[in-house]
């Protein structure tokens, strides 16, 4: 039995990932900051809810301790929680705006991964999936034919570039684990007012693929549902 913990799993991509992995036979732990929404999502999925605020050391430590006490360990960690941040023009962006986005999207991944490493090391083939974005890719954001090349979001894009680099460094640091980053693609979610052309199922294809890889699977890559991406 594969045990998977997903942050930000109460809605959108996180929820659909949980649903699909449960369908694939995983025991899924639904991580969410809001207890009411998290429990409602977990109940609807038939999963167990674990409260976690990725910006809070004590909350993350408590979540890891909870899972250690109940499940003993995990096989897969999916760092999905993220925020877009301000929509202000670049000249109006402040240091506080930057801190808000990076605290969730980057520091949050470091905080959660650090706390959950002891639980992952109990698995035979541990896996980490970090939800990044093609909007953090140098190659894609310079391609005028793609939506990434037309969007301007300095903080979000910079944070996702950091997520992808963090992923490759973790992969090099831990050869006993598979650590990959995922670009869900332009998916209809709350993030974009449901304007994306992809369904949440299509948006979770790569997440599910990398969450279910075996010991011979890739590591240190950035992938979307069509394959590996340049970045």
Short mmCIF file of C-alpha atoms in Angstrom, two decimals:
data_model
loop_
_atom_site.label_atom_id
_atom_site.label_comp_id
_atom_site.label_asym_id
_atom_site.label_seq_id
_atom_site.Cartn_x
_atom_site.Cartn_y
_atom_site.Cartn_z
CA UNK A 1 0.00 0.00 0.00
CA UNK A 2 1.37 3.38 -1.04
CA UNK A 3 0.78 6.26 1.38
CA UNK A 4 0.74 9.75 -0.15
CA UNK A 5 0.55 13.14 1.54
CA UNK A 6 -0.61 16.14 -0.50
CA UNK A 7 -0.47 19.76 0.65
CA UNK A 8 -3.22 22.11 -0.51
CA UNK A 9 -5.41 19.12 -1.29
CA UNK A 10 -8.81 20.54 -0.40
CA UNK A 11 -9.57 21.93 -3.90
CA UNK A 12 -8.58 22.18 -7.56
CA UNK A 13 -5.40 20.33 -8.60
CA UNK A 14 -4.69 19.00 -5.12
CA UNK A 15 -8.18 17.57 -4.72
CA UNK A 16 -8.20 15.98 -8.17
CA UNK A 17 -4.75 14.50 -7.55
CA UNK A 18 -6.03 12.99 -4.32
CA UNK A 19 -9.09 11.57 -6.05
CA UNK A 20 -7.07 9.98 -8.82
CA UNK A 21 -4.44 8.50 -6.53
CA UNK A 22 -7.11 7.02 -4.27
CA UNK A 23 -8.64 5.50 -7.39
CA UNK A 24 -5.18 4.10 -8.22
CA UNK A 25 -4.97 2.42 -4.82
CA UNK A 26 -3.00 4.93 -2.75
CA UNK A 27 -3.81 5.74 0.84
CA UNK A 28 -4.05 9.53 0.57
CA UNK A 29 -3.67 12.03 3.37
CA UNK A 30 -5.34 15.34 2.54
CA UNK A 31 -3.29 18.28 3.78
CA UNK A 32 -4.98 21.68 4.04
CA UNK A 33 -4.66 24.85 6.08
CA UNK A 34 -8.38 25.35 6.71
CA UNK A 35 -9.75 22.58 8.99
CA UNK A 36 -13.35 22.91 7.85
CA UNK A 37 -12.57 22.80 4.14
CA UNK A 38 -9.91 20.17 4.61
CA UNK A 39 -12.19 17.81 6.51
CA UNK A 40 -15.01 18.32 4.02
CA UNK A 41 -12.68 17.44 1.14
CA UNK A 42 -11.25 14.42 2.94
CA UNK A 43 -14.73 13.16 3.83
CA UNK A 44 -15.87 13.51 0.22
CA UNK A 45 -12.81 11.62 -0.99
CA UNK A 46 -12.81 8.93 1.69
CA UNK A 47 -9.39 10.08 2.88
CA UNK A 48 -7.89 11.27 6.18
CA UNK A 49 -7.44 14.98 6.79
CA UNK A 50 -4.21 16.38 8.23
CA UNK A 51 -4.16 20.08 9.10
CA UNK A 52 -1.07 21.89 7.82
CA UNK A 53 -0.07 25.50 7.21
CA UNK A 54 3.09 25.36 5.12
CA UNK A 55 4.14 28.82 6.36
CA UNK A 56 4.19 27.76 10.01
CA UNK A 57 6.97 25.64 11.55
CA UNK A 58 4.81 24.37 14.41
CA UNK A 59 1.95 23.41 12.09
CA UNK A 60 4.24 21.49 9.75
CA UNK A 61 5.96 19.72 12.64
CA UNK A 62 2.57 18.78 14.09
CA UNK A 63 1.42 17.38 10.74
CA UNK A 64 4.55 15.26 10.43
CA UNK A 65 4.12 14.02 14.00
CA UNK A 66 0.45 13.20 13.35
CA UNK A 67 1.32 11.10 10.30
CA UNK A 68 4.24 9.47 12.08
CA UNK A 69 1.92 8.41 14.88
CA UNK A 70 -0.91 7.17 12.64
CA UNK A 71 0.68 5.90 9.42
CA UNK A 72 4.29 5.52 10.52
CA UNK A 73 5.67 6.94 7.28
CA UNK A 74 4.83 8.00 3.74
CA UNK A 75 5.92 6.87 0.30
CA UNK A 76 5.04 9.98 -1.67
CA UNK A 77 5.08 13.68 -0.78
CA UNK A 78 3.32 16.07 -3.14
CA UNK A 79 4.13 19.72 -2.45
CA UNK A 80 1.11 21.27 -4.12
CA UNK A 81 0.20 24.24 -1.90
CA UNK A 82 0.85 27.56 -3.62
CA UNK A 83 -0.34 31.12 -4.09
CA UNK A 84 -0.29 33.50 -7.05
CA UNK A 85 0.18 36.64 -5.03
CA UNK A 86 -0.44 40.21 -6.11
CA UNK A 87 -1.75 41.15 -9.54
CA UNK A 88 -0.21 44.62 -9.20
CA UNK A 89 1.99 46.06 -11.98
CA UNK A 90 5.70 45.40 -11.54
CA UNK A 91 6.42 48.94 -10.38
CA UNK A 92 3.97 48.53 -7.50
CA UNK A 93 5.32 45.22 -6.19
CA UNK A 94 6.78 45.48 -2.71
CA UNK A 95 9.14 43.39 -0.61
CA UNK A 96 6.15 42.34 1.49
CA UNK A 97 4.41 41.06 -1.65
CA UNK A 98 7.50 39.04 -2.53
CA UNK A 99 7.82 37.60 0.96
CA UNK A 100 4.20 36.44 0.88
CA UNK A 101 4.61 34.51 -2.37
CA UNK A 102 8.03 33.01 -1.67
CA UNK A 103 7.06 32.03 1.89
CA UNK A 104 4.36 29.72 0.53
CA UNK A 105 5.70 28.63 -2.84
CA UNK A 106 9.38 28.11 -2.02
CA UNK A 107 10.08 28.31 1.71
CA UNK A 108 6.95 26.23 2.30
CA UNK A 109 8.36 23.42 0.18
CA UNK A 110 11.65 23.53 2.07
CA UNK A 111 9.82 23.55 5.41
CA UNK A 112 7.55 20.63 4.56
CA UNK A 113 10.22 18.56 2.82
CA UNK A 114 12.63 18.97 5.74
CA UNK A 115 9.99 17.89 8.27
CA UNK A 116 8.79 14.93 6.20
CA UNK A 117 12.17 13.50 5.20
CA UNK A 118 12.27 11.08 8.17
CA UNK A 119 8.85 9.75 7.13
CA UNK A 120 9.89 9.41 3.49
CA UNK A 121 13.09 7.57 4.41
CA UNK A 122 10.98 4.73 5.78
CA UNK A 123 9.75 3.99 2.25
CA UNK A 124 11.42 1.52 -0.09
CA UNK A 125 11.23 3.94 -3.03
CA UNK A 126 10.42 7.45 -1.74
CA UNK A 127 9.03 10.02 -4.15
CA UNK A 128 8.67 13.80 -3.98
CA UNK A 129 6.63 15.76 -6.51
CA UNK A 130 6.86 19.56 -6.43
CA UNK A 131 4.16 21.43 -8.30
CA UNK A 132 6.01 24.08 -10.28
CA UNK A 133 4.92 25.84 -13.48
CA UNK A 134 5.98 26.45 -17.05
CA UNK A 135 5.66 30.11 -16.10
CA UNK A 136 8.92 29.61 -14.24
CA UNK A 137 10.69 28.36 -17.37
CA UNK A 138 13.12 30.71 -19.14
CA UNK A 139 12.48 28.87 -22.40
CA UNK A 140 8.69 28.95 -22.24
CA UNK A 141 8.37 32.55 -21.02
CA UNK A 142 10.44 33.67 -24.03
CA UNK A 143 8.19 31.83 -26.49
CA UNK A 144 5.61 34.30 -27.79
CA UNK A 145 3.52 31.46 -29.19
CA UNK A 146 2.81 30.12 -25.71
CA UNK A 147 0.63 31.57 -22.98
CA UNK A 148 3.66 31.58 -20.67
CA UNK A 149 5.36 34.01 -23.05
CA UNK A 150 2.48 36.47 -22.88
CA UNK A 151 1.85 36.48 -19.13
CA UNK A 152 3.52 38.95 -16.78
CA UNK A 153 3.62 37.87 -13.14
CA UNK A 154 7.07 38.67 -11.70
CA UNK A 155 6.70 37.09 -8.27
CA UNK A 156 4.78 33.96 -9.22
CA UNK A 157 7.09 33.16 -12.14
CA UNK A 158 10.23 33.80 -10.08
CA UNK A 159 8.96 31.59 -7.27
CA UNK A 160 8.23 28.73 -9.66
CA UNK A 161 11.67 29.03 -11.26
CA UNK A 162 13.04 28.65 -7.73
CA UNK A 163 10.85 25.57 -7.14
CA UNK A 164 12.24 23.87 -10.24
CA UNK A 165 15.86 24.61 -9.30
CA UNK A 166 15.23 23.49 -5.73
CA UNK A 167 13.84 20.26 -7.16
CA UNK A 168 16.95 19.54 -9.23
CA UNK A 169 19.20 20.23 -6.25
CA UNK A 170 17.17 17.95 -4.00
CA UNK A 171 17.34 15.24 -6.67
CA UNK A 172 21.14 15.50 -6.76
CA UNK A 173 21.33 15.53 -2.98
CA UNK A 174 19.18 12.45 -2.46
CA UNK A 175 19.95 9.79 -5.09
CA UNK A 176 17.87 7.32 -3.07
CA UNK A 177 14.72 9.35 -3.86
CA UNK A 178 12.88 10.41 -6.98
CA UNK A 179 12.37 14.17 -6.85
CA UNK A 180 10.64 15.85 -9.78
CA UNK A 181 8.82 19.08 -10.63
CA UNK A 182 5.55 19.30 -12.52
CA UNK A 183 4.01 21.93 -14.77
CA UNK A 184 0.24 21.30 -14.65
CA UNK A 185 -0.28 23.60 -17.64
CA UNK A 186 -2.98 26.22 -18.12
CA UNK A 187 -5.77 24.52 -16.23
CA UNK A 188 -9.22 25.81 -15.27
CA UNK A 189 -8.87 26.44 -11.51
CA UNK A 190 -9.62 29.12 -8.93
CA UNK A 191 -6.11 30.44 -9.65
CA UNK A 192 -7.18 31.86 -13.02
CA UNK A 193 -10.92 32.27 -12.63
CA UNK A 194 -11.39 28.91 -14.38
CA UNK A 195 -10.13 30.43 -17.64
CA UNK A 196 -7.64 27.68 -18.47
CA UNK A 197 -8.41 25.39 -21.44
CA UNK A 198 -7.39 22.21 -19.60
CA UNK A 199 -9.59 20.29 -17.19
CA UNK A 200 -8.28 19.56 -13.69
CA UNK A 201 -7.91 15.94 -14.75
CA UNK A 202 -5.62 16.97 -17.61
CA UNK A 203 -3.82 19.34 -15.25
CA UNK A 204 -3.04 16.51 -12.87
CA UNK A 205 -1.84 14.01 -15.48
CA UNK A 206 1.84 14.73 -14.88
CA UNK A 207 1.43 14.92 -11.10
CA UNK A 208 -0.20 11.50 -11.02
CA UNK A 209 2.38 10.09 -13.45
CA UNK A 210 5.31 11.20 -11.30
CA UNK A 211 3.59 10.20 -8.05
CA UNK A 212 3.28 6.64 -9.32
CA UNK A 213 6.74 6.09 -10.81
CA UNK A 214 8.81 3.12 -9.79
CA UNK A 215 12.40 2.84 -8.64
CA UNK A 216 13.58 3.16 -12.27
CA UNK A 217 11.65 6.40 -12.87
CA UNK A 218 13.13 9.83 -13.66
CA UNK A 219 14.49 12.28 -11.12
CA UNK A 220 15.45 15.95 -11.28
CA UNK A 221 13.10 16.68 -14.19
CA UNK A 222 10.41 19.22 -15.01
CA UNK A 223 7.52 17.59 -16.84
CA UNK A 224 4.05 18.39 -18.08
CA UNK A 225 1.42 15.98 -19.38
CA UNK A 226 3.21 15.77 -22.74
CA UNK A 227 6.71 14.99 -21.41
CA UNK A 228 9.87 16.67 -20.20
CA UNK A 229 10.16 20.44 -20.54
CA UNK A 230 13.07 22.73 -21.27
CA UNK A 231 13.49 25.37 -18.60
#
